[in-house]
JSON list of C-alpha atoms and ligand atoms in Angstrom, two decimals:
[
{"chain": "A", "resi": 30, "resn": "UNK", "atom": "CA", "xyz": [0.00, 0.00, 0.00]},
{"chain": "A", "resi": 31, "resn": "UNK", "atom": "CA", "xyz": [1.37, 3.43, -0.83]},
{"chain": "A", "resi": 32, "resn": "UNK", "atom": "CA", "xyz": [0.12, 6.95, -0.27]},
{"chain": "A", "resi": 33, "resn": "UNK", "atom": "CA", "xyz": [-0.27, 8.45, -3.71]},
{"chain": "A", "resi": 34, "resn": "UNK", "atom": "CA", "xyz": [1.08, 11.96, -4.06]},
{"chain": "A", "resi": 35, "resn": "UNK", "atom": "CA", "xyz": [-1.30, 13.37, -6.63]},
{"chain": "A", "resi": 36, "resn": "UNK", "atom": "CA", "xyz": [-0.74, 16.27, -8.95]},
{"chain": "A", "resi": 37, "resn": "UNK", "atom": "CA", "xyz": [-4.13, 17.18, -10.43]},
{"chain": "A", "resi": 38, "resn": "UNK", "atom": "CA", "xyz": [-4.42, 19.09, -13.72]},
{"chain": "A", "resi": 39, "resn": "UNK", "atom": "CA", "xyz": [-7.72, 20.65, -14.75]},
{"chain": "A", "resi": 40, "resn": "UNK", "atom": "CA", "xyz": [-9.20, 23.48, -16.78]},
{"chain": "A", "resi": 41, "resn": "UNK", "atom": "CA", "xyz": [-12.67, 23.90, -15.35]},
{"chain": "A", "resi": 42, "resn": "UNK", "atom": "CA", "xyz": [-15.10, 23.15, -12.57]},
{"chain": "A", "resi": 43, "resn": "UNK", "atom": "CA", "xyz": [-13.04, 20.57, -10.71]},
{"chain": "A", "resi": 44, "resn": "UNK", "atom": "CA", "xyz": [-15.84, 18.29, -9.52]},
{"chain": "A", "resi": 45, "resn": "UNK", "atom": "CA", "xyz": [-13.55, 15.28, -9.91]},
{"chain": "A", "resi": 46, "resn": "UNK", "atom": "CA", "xyz": [-10.89, 17.02, -7.81]},
{"chain": "A", "resi": 47, "resn": "UNK", "atom": "CA", "xyz": [-13.56, 17.71, -5.19]},
{"chain": "A", "resi": 48, "resn": "UNK", "atom": "CA", "xyz": [-14.62, 14.06, -5.13]},
{"chain": "A", "resi": 49, "resn": "UNK", "atom": "CA", "xyz": [-10.98, 13.07, -4.62]},
{"chain": "A", "resi": 50, "resn": "UNK", "atom": "CA", "xyz": [-10.44, 15.66, -1.86]},
{"chain": "A", "resi": 51, "resn": "UNK", "atom": "CA", "xyz": [-13.63, 14.58, -0.07]},
{"chain": "A", "resi": 52, "resn": "UNK", "atom": "CA", "xyz": [-12.75, 10.92, -0.09]},
{"chain": "A", "resi": 53, "resn": "UNK", "atom": "CA", "xyz": [-9.21, 11.64, 1.15]},
{"chain": "A", "resi": 54, "resn": "UNK", "atom": "CA", "xyz": [-10.64, 13.80, 3.96]},
{"chain": "A", "resi": 55, "resn": "UNK", "atom": "CA", "xyz": [-12.87, 10.86, 4.91]},
{"chain": "A", "resi": 56, "resn": "UNK", "atom": "CA", "xyz": [-9.73, 8.63, 5.03]},
{"chain": "A", "resi": 57, "resn": "UNK", "atom": "CA", "xyz": [-11.12, 6.39, 2.30]},
{"chain": "A", "resi": 58, "resn": "UNK", "atom": "CA", "xyz": [-8.31, 6.81, -0.21]},
{"chain": "A", "resi": 59, "resn": "UNK", "atom": "CA", "xyz": [-4.58, 6.41, 0.47]},
{"chain": "A", "resi": 60, "resn": "UNK", "atom": "CA", "xyz": [-3.59, 9.62, -1.27]},
{"chain": "A", "resi": 61, "resn": "UNK", "atom": "CA", "xyz": [-2.71, 13.25, -0.80]},
{"chain": "A", "resi": 62, "resn": "UNK", "atom": "CA", "xyz": [-3.29, 16.01, -3.34]},
{"chain": "A", "resi": 63, "resn": "UNK", "atom": "CA", "xyz": [0.20, 17.50, -3.55]},
{"chain": "A", "resi": 64, "resn": "UNK", "atom": "CA", "xyz": [-0.71, 20.32, -5.96]},
{"chain": "A", "resi": 65, "resn": "UNK", "atom": "CA", "xyz": [-3.26, 21.44, -8.52]},
{"chain": "A", "resi": 66, "resn": "UNK", "atom": "CA", "xyz": [-2.39, 23.07, -11.83]},
{"chain": "A", "resi": 67, "resn": "UNK", "atom": "CA", "xyz": [-4.67, 24.79, -14.30]},
{"chain": "A", "resi": 68, "resn": "UNK", "atom": "CA", "xyz": [-4.13, 26.41, -17.67]},
{"chain": "A", "resi": 69, "resn": "UNK", "atom": "CA", "xyz": [-7.10, 28.71, -16.94]},
{"chain": "A", "resi": 70, "resn": "UNK", "atom": "CA", "xyz": [-6.36, 31.50, -14.46]},
{"chain": "A", "resi": 71, "resn": "UNK", "atom": "CA", "xyz": [-9.88, 31.73, -13.03]},
{"chain": "A", "resi": 72, "resn": "UNK", "atom": "CA", "xyz": [-10.83, 28.05, -13.22]},
{"chain": "A", "resi": 73, "resn": "UNK", "atom": "CA", "xyz": [-12.95, 26.96, -10.28]},
{"chain": "A", "resi": 74, "resn": "UNK", "atom": "CA", "xyz": [-10.68, 23.94, -9.79]},
{"chain": "A", "resi": 75, "resn": "UNK", "atom": "CA", "xyz": [-8.01, 26.34, -8.44]},
{"chain": "A", "resi": 76, "resn": "UNK", "atom": "CA", "xyz": [-10.46, 27.78, -5.93]},
{"chain": "A", "resi": 77, "resn": "UNK", "atom": "CA", "xyz": [-11.46, 24.32, -4.76]},
{"chain": "A", "resi": 78, "resn": "UNK", "atom": "CA", "xyz": [-7.77, 23.52, -4.24]},
{"chain": "A", "resi": 79, "resn": "UNK", "atom": "CA", "xyz": [-7.08, 26.70, -2.28]},
{"chain": "A", "resi": 80, "resn": "UNK", "atom": "CA", "xyz": [-10.19, 26.12, -0.16]},
{"chain": "A", "resi": 81, "resn": "UNK", "atom": "CA", "xyz": [-8.75, 22.72, 0.76]},
{"chain": "A", "resi": 82, "resn": "UNK", "atom": "CA", "xyz": [-5.31, 24.18, 1.51]},
{"chain": "A", "resi": 83, "resn": "UNK", "atom": "CA", "xyz": [-3.71, 22.58, -1.53]},
{"chain": "A", "resi": 84, "resn": "UNK", "atom": "CA", "xyz": [-1.02, 24.55, -3.43]},
{"chain": "A", "resi": 85, "resn": "UNK", "atom": "CA", "xyz": [-2.70, 25.79, -6.62]},
{"chain": "A", "resi": 86, "resn": "UNK", "atom": "CA", "xyz": [-0.99, 27.15, -9.73]},
{"chain": "A", "resi": 87, "resn": "UNK", "atom": "CA", "xyz": [-1.99, 28.75, -12.98]},
{"chain": "A", "resi": 88, "resn": "UNK", "atom": "CA", "xyz": [0.38, 27.87, -15.80]},
{"chain": "A", "resi": 89, "resn": "UNK", "atom": "CA", "xyz": [0.01, 30.21, -18.74]},
{"chain": "A", "resi": 90, "resn": "UNK", "atom": "CA", "xyz": [-0.17, 28.14, -21.92]},
{"chain": "A", "resi": 91, "resn": "UNK", "atom": "CA", "xyz": [-0.36, 30.99, -24.42]},
{"chain": "A", "resi": 92, "resn": "UNK", "atom": "CA", "xyz": [-2.99, 31.67, -27.05]},
{"chain": "A", "resi": 93, "resn": "UNK", "atom": "CA", "xyz": [-3.58, 28.14, -28.38]},
{"chain": "A", "resi": 94, "resn": "UNK", "atom": "CA", "xyz": [-6.57, 26.43, -26.74]},
{"chain": "A", "resi": 95, "resn": "UNK", "atom": "CA", "xyz": [-5.49, 22.83, -27.14]},
{"chain": "A", "resi": 96, "resn": "UNK", "atom": "CA", "xyz": [-1.68, 22.75, -27.25]},
{"chain": "A", "resi": 97, "resn": "UNK", "atom": "CA", "xyz": [0.63, 22.47, -24.29]},
{"chain": "A", "resi": 98, "resn": "UNK", "atom": "CA", "xyz": [3.71, 24.42, -25.35]},
{"chain": "A", "resi": 99, "resn": "UNK", "atom": "CA", "xyz": [7.17, 23.25, -24.30]},
{"chain": "A", "resi": 100, "resn": "UNK", "atom": "CA", "xyz": [7.73, 26.03, -21.74]},
{"chain": "A", "resi": 101, "resn": "UNK", "atom": "CA", "xyz": [4.36, 25.53, -20.13]},
{"chain": "A", "resi": 102, "resn": "UNK", "atom": "CA", "xyz": [4.91, 21.79, -20.03]},
{"chain": "A", "resi": 103, "resn": "UNK", "atom": "CA", "xyz": [8.33, 22.24, -18.36]},
{"chain": "A", "resi": 104, "resn": "UNK", "atom": "CA", "xyz": [6.80, 24.61, -15.83]},
{"chain": "A", "resi": 105, "resn": "UNK", "atom": "CA", "xyz": [4.08, 22.07, -15.03]},
{"chain": "A", "resi": 106, "resn": "UNK", "atom": "CA", "xyz": [6.65, 19.28, -14.66]},
{"chain": "A", "resi": 107, "resn": "UNK", "atom": "CA", "xyz": [8.74, 21.46, -12.29]},
{"chain": "A", "resi": 108, "resn": "UNK", "atom": "CA", "xyz": [5.73, 22.31, -10.12]},
{"chain": "A", "resi": 109, "resn": "UNK", "atom": "CA", "xyz": [4.73, 18.65, -9.95]},
{"chain": "A", "resi": 110, "resn": "UNK", "atom": "CA", "xyz": [8.24, 17.55, -9.04]},
{"chain": "A", "resi": 111, "resn": "UNK", "atom": "CA", "xyz": [8.81, 20.36, -6.52]},
{"chain": "A", "resi": 112, "resn": "UNK", "atom": "CA", "xyz": [5.64, 19.29, -4.73]},
{"chain": "A", "resi": 113, "resn": "UNK", "atom": "CA", "xyz": [6.61, 15.64, -4.67]},
{"chain": "A", "resi": 114, "resn": "UNK", "atom": "CA", "xyz": [3.87, 14.41, -6.99]},
{"chain": "A", "resi": 115, "resn": "UNK", "atom": "CA", "xyz": [4.34, 10.79, -8.08]},
{"chain": "A", "resi": 116, "resn": "UNK", "atom": "CA", "xyz": [1.05, 10.42, -9.95]},
{"chain": "A", "resi": 117, "resn": "UNK", "atom": "CA", "xyz": [-0.69, 12.86, -12.27]},
{"chain": "A", "resi": 118, "resn": "UNK", "atom": "CA", "xyz": [-4.48, 12.86, -12.48]},
{"chain": "A", "resi": 119, "resn": "UNK", "atom": "CA", "xyz": [-5.99, 14.77, -15.38]},
{"chain": "A", "resi": 120, "resn": "UNK", "atom": "CA", "xyz": [-9.42, 16.01, -14.37]},
{"chain": "A", "resi": 121, "resn": "UNK", "atom": "CA", "xyz": [-10.94, 18.00, -17.19]},
{"chain": "A", "resi": 122, "resn": "UNK", "atom": "CA", "xyz": [-7.58, 19.23, -18.48]},
{"chain": "A", "resi": 123, "resn": "UNK", "atom": "CA", "xyz": [-8.32, 20.46, -22.00]},
{"chain": "A", "resi": 124, "resn": "UNK", "atom": "CA", "xyz": [-4.86, 20.14, -23.53]},
{"chain": "A", "resi": 125, "resn": "UNK", "atom": "CA", "xyz": [-3.06, 17.18, -25.01]},
{"chain": "A", "resi": 126, "resn": "UNK", "atom": "CA", "xyz": [-0.25, 15.99, -22.75]},
{"chain": "A", "resi": 127, "resn": "UNK", "atom": "CA", "xyz": [3.19, 15.85, -24.35]},
{"chain": "A", "resi": 128, "resn": "UNK", "atom": "CA", "xyz": [5.83, 13.09, -24.19]},
{"chain": "A", "resi": 129, "resn": "UNK", "atom": "CA", "xyz": [8.12, 14.99, -21.77]},
{"chain": "A", "resi": 130, "resn": "UNK", "atom": "CA", "xyz": [5.46, 14.99, -19.07]},
{"chain": "A", "resi": 131, "resn": "UNK", "atom": "CA", "xyz": [4.64, 11.34, -19.76]},
{"chain": "A", "resi": 132, "resn": "UNK", "atom": "CA", "xyz": [8.34, 10.47, -19.50]},
{"chain": "A", "resi": 133, "resn": "UNK", "atom": "CA", "xyz": [8.62, 12.32, -16.17]},
{"chain": "A", "resi": 134, "resn": "UNK", "atom": "CA", "xyz": [5.80, 10.16, -14.72]},
{"chain": "A", "resi": 135, "resn": "UNK", "atom": "CA", "xyz": [5.99, 6.84, -16.57]},
{"chain": "A", "resi": 136, "resn": "UNK", "atom": "CA", "xyz": [2.72, 4.87, -16.38]},
{"chain": "A", "resi": 137, "resn": "UNK", "atom": "CA", "xyz": [1.58, 7.32, -13.74]},
{"chain": "A", "resi": 138, "resn": "UNK", "atom": "CA", "xyz": [-0.58, 9.75, -15.71]},
{"chain": "A", "resi": 139, "resn": "UNK", "atom": "CA", "xyz": [-4.31, 9.03, -15.56]},
{"chain": "A", "resi": 140, "resn": "UNK", "atom": "CA", "xyz": [-7.27, 10.63, -17.27]},
{"chain": "A", "resi": 141, "resn": "UNK", "atom": "CA", "xyz": [-11.03, 10.44, -16.96]},
{"chain": "A", "resi": 142, "resn": "UNK", "atom": "CA", "xyz": [-13.13, 10.66, -20.10]},
{"chain": "A", "resi": 143, "resn": "UNK", "atom": "CA", "xyz": [-16.91, 11.03, -20.27]},
{"chain": "A", "resi": 144, "resn": "UNK", "atom": "CA", "xyz": [-17.68, 8.12, -22.64]},
{"chain": "A", "resi": 145, "resn": "UNK", "atom": "CA", "xyz": [-17.08, 4.41, -22.95]},
{"chain": "A", "resi": 146, "resn": "UNK", "atom": "CA", "xyz": [-13.83, 4.53, -24.90]},
{"chain": "A", "resi": 147, "resn": "UNK", "atom": "CA", "xyz": [-12.87, 3.79, -27.61]},
{"chain": "A", "resi": 148, "resn": "UNK", "atom": "CA", "xyz": [-16.27, 5.25, -28.58]},
{"chain": "A", "resi": 149, "resn": "UNK", "atom": "CA", "xyz": [-16.47, 9.01, -28.70]},
{"chain": "A", "resi": 150, "resn": "UNK", "atom": "CA", "xyz": [-12.99, 10.31, -27.91]},
{"chain": "A", "resi": 151, "resn": "UNK", "atom": "CA", "xyz": [-12.45, 14.07, -27.94]},
{"chain": "A", "resi": 152, "resn": "UNK", "atom": "CA", "xyz": [-14.65, 16.97, -26.98]},
{"chain": "A", "resi": 153, "resn": "UNK", "atom": "CA", "xyz": [-18.25, 16.83, -25.66]},
{"chain": "A", "resi": 154, "resn": "UNK", "atom": "CA", "xyz": [-18.24, 13.05, -25.70]},
{"chain": "A", "resi": 155, "resn": "UNK", "atom": "CA", "xyz": [-21.65, 12.83, -23.98]},
{"chain": "A", "resi": 156, "resn": "UNK", "atom": "CA", "xyz": [-23.18, 14.87, -26.80]},
{"chain": "A", "resi": 157, "resn": "UNK", "atom": "CA", "xyz": [-21.49, 12.72, -29.43]},
{"chain": "A", "resi": 158, "resn": "UNK", "atom": "CA", "xyz": [-22.99, 9.64, -27.73]},
{"chain": "A", "resi": 159, "resn": "UNK", "atom": "CA", "xyz": [-26.46, 11.18, -27.54]},
{"chain": "A", "resi": 160, "resn": "UNK", "atom": "CA", "xyz": [-26.39, 12.26, -31.19]},
{"chain": "A", "resi": 161, "resn": "UNK", "atom": "CA", "xyz": [-25.16, 8.83, -32.27]},
{"chain": "A", "resi": 162, "resn": "UNK", "atom": "CA", "xyz": [-28.11, 7.20, -30.53]},
{"chain": "A", "resi": 163, "resn": "UNK", "atom": "CA", "xyz": [-26.35, 4.75, -28.20]},
{"chain": "A", "resi": 164, "resn": "UNK", "atom": "CA", "xyz": [-28.47, 3.34, -25.36]},
{"chain": "A", "resi": 165, "resn": "UNK", "atom": "CA", "xyz": [-25.57, 3.04, -22.92]},
{"chain": "A", "resi": 166, "resn": "UNK", "atom": "CA", "xyz": [-22.82, 5.50, -22.22]},
{"chain": "A", "resi": 167, "resn": "UNK", "atom": "CA", "xyz": [-20.54, 6.10, -19.26]},
{"chain": "A", "resi": 168, "resn": "UNK", "atom": "CA", "xyz": [-17.03, 7.06, -18.34]},
{"chain": "A", "resi": 169, "resn": "UNK", "atom": "CA", "xyz": [-13.54, 5.63, -18.67]},
{"chain": "A", "resi": 170, "resn": "UNK", "atom": "CA", "xyz": [-10.47, 6.01, -16.46]},
{"chain": "A", "resi": 171, "resn": "UNK", "atom": "CA", "xyz": [-7.34, 5.25, -18.45]},
{"chain": "A", "resi": 172, "resn": "UNK", "atom": "CA", "xyz": [-3.60, 5.68, -18.44]},
{"chain": "A", "resi": 173, "resn": "UNK", "atom": "CA", "xyz": [-2.50, 8.47, -20.73]},
{"chain": "A", "resi": 174, "resn": "UNK", "atom": "CA", "xyz": [-0.34, 7.80, -23.76]},
{"chain": "A", "resi": 175, "resn": "UNK", "atom": "CA", "xyz": [0.63, 10.09, -26.61]},
{"chain": "A", "resi": 176, "resn": "UNK", "atom": "CA", "xyz": [-2.70, 9.79, -28.40]},
{"chain": "A", "resi": 177, "resn": "UNK", "atom": "CA", "xyz": [-5.99, 11.49, -27.60]},
{"chain": "A", "resi": 178, "resn": "UNK", "atom": "CA", "xyz": [-8.00, 9.31, -25.18]},
{"chain": "A", "resi": 179, "resn": "UNK", "atom": "CA", "xyz": [-6.20, 6.19, -26.40]},
{"chain": "A", "resi": 180, "resn": "UNK", "atom": "CA", "xyz": [-4.24, 4.85, -23.40]},
{"chain": "A", "resi": 181, "resn": "UNK", "atom": "CA", "xyz": [-4.83, 1.51, -21.62]},
{"chain": "A", "resi": 182, "resn": "UNK", "atom": "CA", "xyz": [-8.20, 1.39, -19.86]},
{"chain": "A", "resi": 183, "resn": "UNK", "atom": "CA", "xyz": [-8.22, 0.92, -16.08]},
{"chain": "A", "resi": 184, "resn": "UNK", "atom": "CA", "xyz": [-11.96, 0.84, -15.55]},
{"chain": "A", "resi": 185, "resn": "UNK", "atom": "CA", "xyz": [-15.28, 1.96, -16.94]},
{"chain": "A", "resi": 186, "resn": "UNK", "atom": "CA", "xyz": [-18.71, 2.64, -15.46]},
{"chain": "A", "resi": 187, "resn": "UNK", "atom": "CA", "xyz": [-21.87, 2.68, -17.52]},
{"chain": "A", "resi": 188, "resn": "UNK", "atom": "CA", "xyz": [-25.10, 4.70, -17.45]},
{"chain": "A", "resi": 189, "resn": "UNK", "atom": "CA", "xyz": [-28.33, 4.27, -19.40]},
{"chain": "A", "resi": 190, "resn": "UNK", "atom": "CA", "xyz": [-29.26, 6.86, -22.00]},
{"chain": "A", "resi": 191, "resn": "UNK", "atom": "CA", "xyz": [-32.89, 7.92, -21.51]},
{"chain": "A", "resi": 192, "resn": "UNK", "atom": "CA", "xyz": [-35.29, 8.96, -24.28]},
{"chain": "A", "resi": 193, "resn": "UNK", "atom": "CA", "xyz": [-35.78, 12.36, -22.65]},
{"chain": "A", "resi": 194, "resn": "UNK", "atom": "CA", "xyz": [-32.05, 13.04, -22.15]},
{"chain": "A", "resi": 195, "resn": "UNK", "atom": "CA", "xyz": [-30.52, 16.32, -23.21]},
{"chain": "A", "resi": 196, "resn": "UNK", "atom": "CA", "xyz": [-26.74, 16.71, -23.43]},
{"chain": "A", "resi": 197, "resn": "UNK", "atom": "CA", "xyz": [-26.87, 18.27, -19.97]},
{"chain": "A", "resi": 198, "resn": "UNK", "atom": "CA", "xyz": [-28.85, 15.56, -18.22]},
{"chain": "A", "resi": 199, "resn": "UNK", "atom": "CA", "xyz": [-26.71, 12.82, -19.75]},
{"chain": "A", "resi": 200, "resn": "UNK", "atom": "CA", "xyz": [-23.50, 14.65, -18.83]},
{"chain": "A", "resi": 201, "resn": "UNK", "atom": "CA", "xyz": [-24.69, 14.99, -15.21]},
{"chain": "A", "resi": 202, "resn": "UNK", "atom": "CA", "xyz": [-25.50, 11.29, -14.99]},
{"chain": "A", "resi": 203, "resn": "UNK", "atom": "CA", "xyz": [-22.08, 10.41, -16.41]},
{"chain": "A", "resi": 204, "resn": "UNK", "atom": "CA", "xyz": [-20.33, 12.82, -14.04]},
{"chain": "A", "resi": 205, "resn": "UNK", "atom": "CA", "xyz": [-21.86, 11.20, -10.98]},
{"chain": "A", "resi": 206, "resn": "UNK", "atom": "CA", "xyz": [-20.27, 7.93, -12.14]},
{"chain": "A", "resi": 207, "resn": "UNK", "atom": "CA", "xyz": [-16.95, 9.67, -12.88]},
{"chain": "A", "resi": 208, "resn": "UNK", "atom": "CA", "xyz": [-16.60, 10.63, -9.25]},
{"chain": "A", "resi": 209, "resn": "UNK", "atom": "CA", "xyz": [-16.89, 6.97, -8.23]},
{"chain": "A", "resi": 210, "resn": "UNK", "atom": "CA", "xyz": [-14.75, 5.65, -11.08]},
{"chain": "A", "resi": 211, "resn": "UNK", "atom": "CA", "xyz": [-11.78, 7.96, -10.54]},
{"chain": "A", "resi": 212, "resn": "UNK", "atom": "CA", "xyz": [-11.58, 7.05, -6.88]},
{"chain": "A", "resi": 213, "resn": "UNK", "atom": "CA", "xyz": [-11.87, 3.33, -7.59]},
{"chain": "A", "resi": 214, "resn": "UNK", "atom": "CA", "xyz": [-9.02, 3.58, -10.09]},
{"chain": "A", "resi": 215, "resn": "UNK", "atom": "CA", "xyz": [-6.80, 5.59, -7.74]},
{"chain": "A", "resi": 216, "resn": "UNK", "atom": "CA", "xyz": [-7.49, 3.13, -4.94]},
{"chain": "A", "resi": 217, "resn": "UNK", "atom": "CA", "xyz": [-6.43, 0.21, -7.15]},
{"chain": "A", "resi": 218, "resn": "UNK", "atom": "CA", "xyz": [-3.24, 2.09, -8.03]},
{"chain": "A", "resi": 219, "resn": "UNK", "atom": "CA", "xyz": [-2.47, 3.00, -4.40]},
{"chain": "A", "resi": 220, "resn": "UNK", "atom": "CA", "xyz": [-2.96, -0.61, -3.37]},
{"chain": "A", "resi": 221, "resn": "UNK", "atom": "CA", "xyz": [-0.66, -1.90, -6.11]},
{"chain": "A", "resi": 222, "resn": "UNK", "atom": "CA", "xyz": [-3.56, -3.88, -7.53]},
{"chain": "A", "resi": 223, "resn": "UNK", "atom": "CA", "xyz": [-3.04, -3.16, -11.22]},
{"chain": "A", "resi": 224, "resn": "UNK", "atom": "CA", "xyz": [-0.42, -4.04, -13.76]},
{"chain": "A", "resi": 225, "resn": "UNK", "atom": "CA", "xyz": [-0.23, -3.03, -17.40]},
{"chain": "A", "resi": 226, "resn": "UNK", "atom": "CA", "xyz": [0.27, -5.77, -19.98]},
{"chain": "A", "resi": 227, "resn": "UNK", "atom": "CA", "xyz": [0.30, -4.20, -23.41]},
{"chain": "A", "resi": 228, "resn": "UNK", "atom": "CA", "xyz": [-3.09, -2.57, -23.85]},
{"chain": "A", "resi": 229, "resn": "UNK", "atom": "CA", "xyz": [-4.64, -4.47, -20.97]},
{"chain": "A", "resi": 230, "resn": "UNK", "atom": "CA", "xyz": [-4.69, -3.30, -17.37]},
{"chain": "A", "resi": 231, "resn": "UNK", "atom": "CA", "xyz": [-5.01, -6.39, -15.21]},
{"chain": "A", "resi": 232, "resn": "UNK", "atom": "CA", "xyz": [-6.01, -6.68, -11.55]},
{"chain": "A", "resi": 233, "resn": "UNK", "atom": "CA", "xyz": [-3.60, -8.37, -9.24]},
{"chain": "A", "resi": 234, "resn": "UNK", "atom": "CA", "xyz": [-4.74, -9.90, -5.97]},
{"chain": "A", "resi": 235, "resn": "UNK", "atom": "CA", "xyz": [-2.57, -7.78, -3.67]},
{"chain": "B", "resi": 574, "resn": "GRF", "atom": "C1", "xyz": [-15.34, 15.52, -16.95]},
{"chain": "B", "resi": 574, "resn": "GRF", "atom": "O1", "xyz": [-16.54, 15.29, -17.62]},
{"chain": "B", "resi": 574, "resn": "GRF", "atom": "C2", "xyz": [-14.23, 14.64, -17.49]},
{"chain": "B", "resi": 574, "resn": "GRF", "atom": "O2", "xyz": [-14.67, 13.40, -17.92]},
{"chain": "B", "resi": 574, "resn": "GRF", "atom": "C3", "xyz": [-13.70, 15.43, -18.64]},
{"chain": "B", "resi": 574, "resn": "GRF", "atom": "O3", "xyz": [-13.79, 16.78, -18.22]},
{"chain": "B", "resi": 574, "resn": "GRF", "atom": "C4", "xyz": [-14.81, 16.91, -17.22]},
{"chain": "B", "resi": 574, "resn": "GRF", "atom": "C5", "xyz": [-14.19, 17.53, -16.01]},
{"chain": "B", "resi": 574, "resn": "GRF", "atom": "O4", "xyz": [-15.13, 17.84, -15.03]},
{"chain": "B", "resi": 574, "resn": "GRF", "atom": "N1", "xyz": [-12.37, 15.00, -18.99]},
{"chain": "B", "resi": 574, "resn": "GRF", "atom": "P1", "xyz": [-14.69, 18.46, -13.65]},
{"chain": "B", "resi": 574, "resn": "GRF", "atom": "O5", "xyz": [-13.86, 19.70, -13.97]},
{"chain": "B", "resi": 574, "resn": "GRF", "atom": "O6", "xyz": [-13.92, 17.43, -12.89]},
{"chain": "B", "resi": 574, "resn": "GRF", "atom": "O7", "xyz": [-15.99, 18.83, -12.98]}
]
């Protein structure tokens, strides 16, 4: 069993960060949030971090909305390392992670995505699912590789799609499962219960 030292990266509301903070405060996850980084100066995720007494940083990523430039990436890596992070949890971080950051935390960068991957990678996945007409959707926690939403899958949770769903109602239902899924995945990692074999993430007994 180890205590994960989490560096959390996000661009928005931070409900996944909040779920993680709450479960740590309740002593139900062997982890500490070492620092939180956002590419958006006024993102609510930074406020949630500060409220919880967690060091919170804005890293300016320049004008592009989706790229993580070299300087910004180096700055993020330095902050993570200075704060002793050993695991990086992406929680609504809207930029593609580059190889340098992945190399600094090998097999230790996780992401949560609001669909059952490999269906509907990319933006507004819940809306893509609704428009496609699937009857089940959900969320996926996966290790991050150099692709977009392509890394080995740790776990998934499903939700039903209702006839009366709007993008908003479906997204909310998926998000309530995200908060459970991310914690389950982090708990497996903290307890040394997972190993990666190629694309497959297998459960070990202890
Ligand atoms: C979640 O829907 C997550 O799946 C996606 O971005 C959203 C982040 O939500 N990657 P929050 O900022 O944690 O509330």
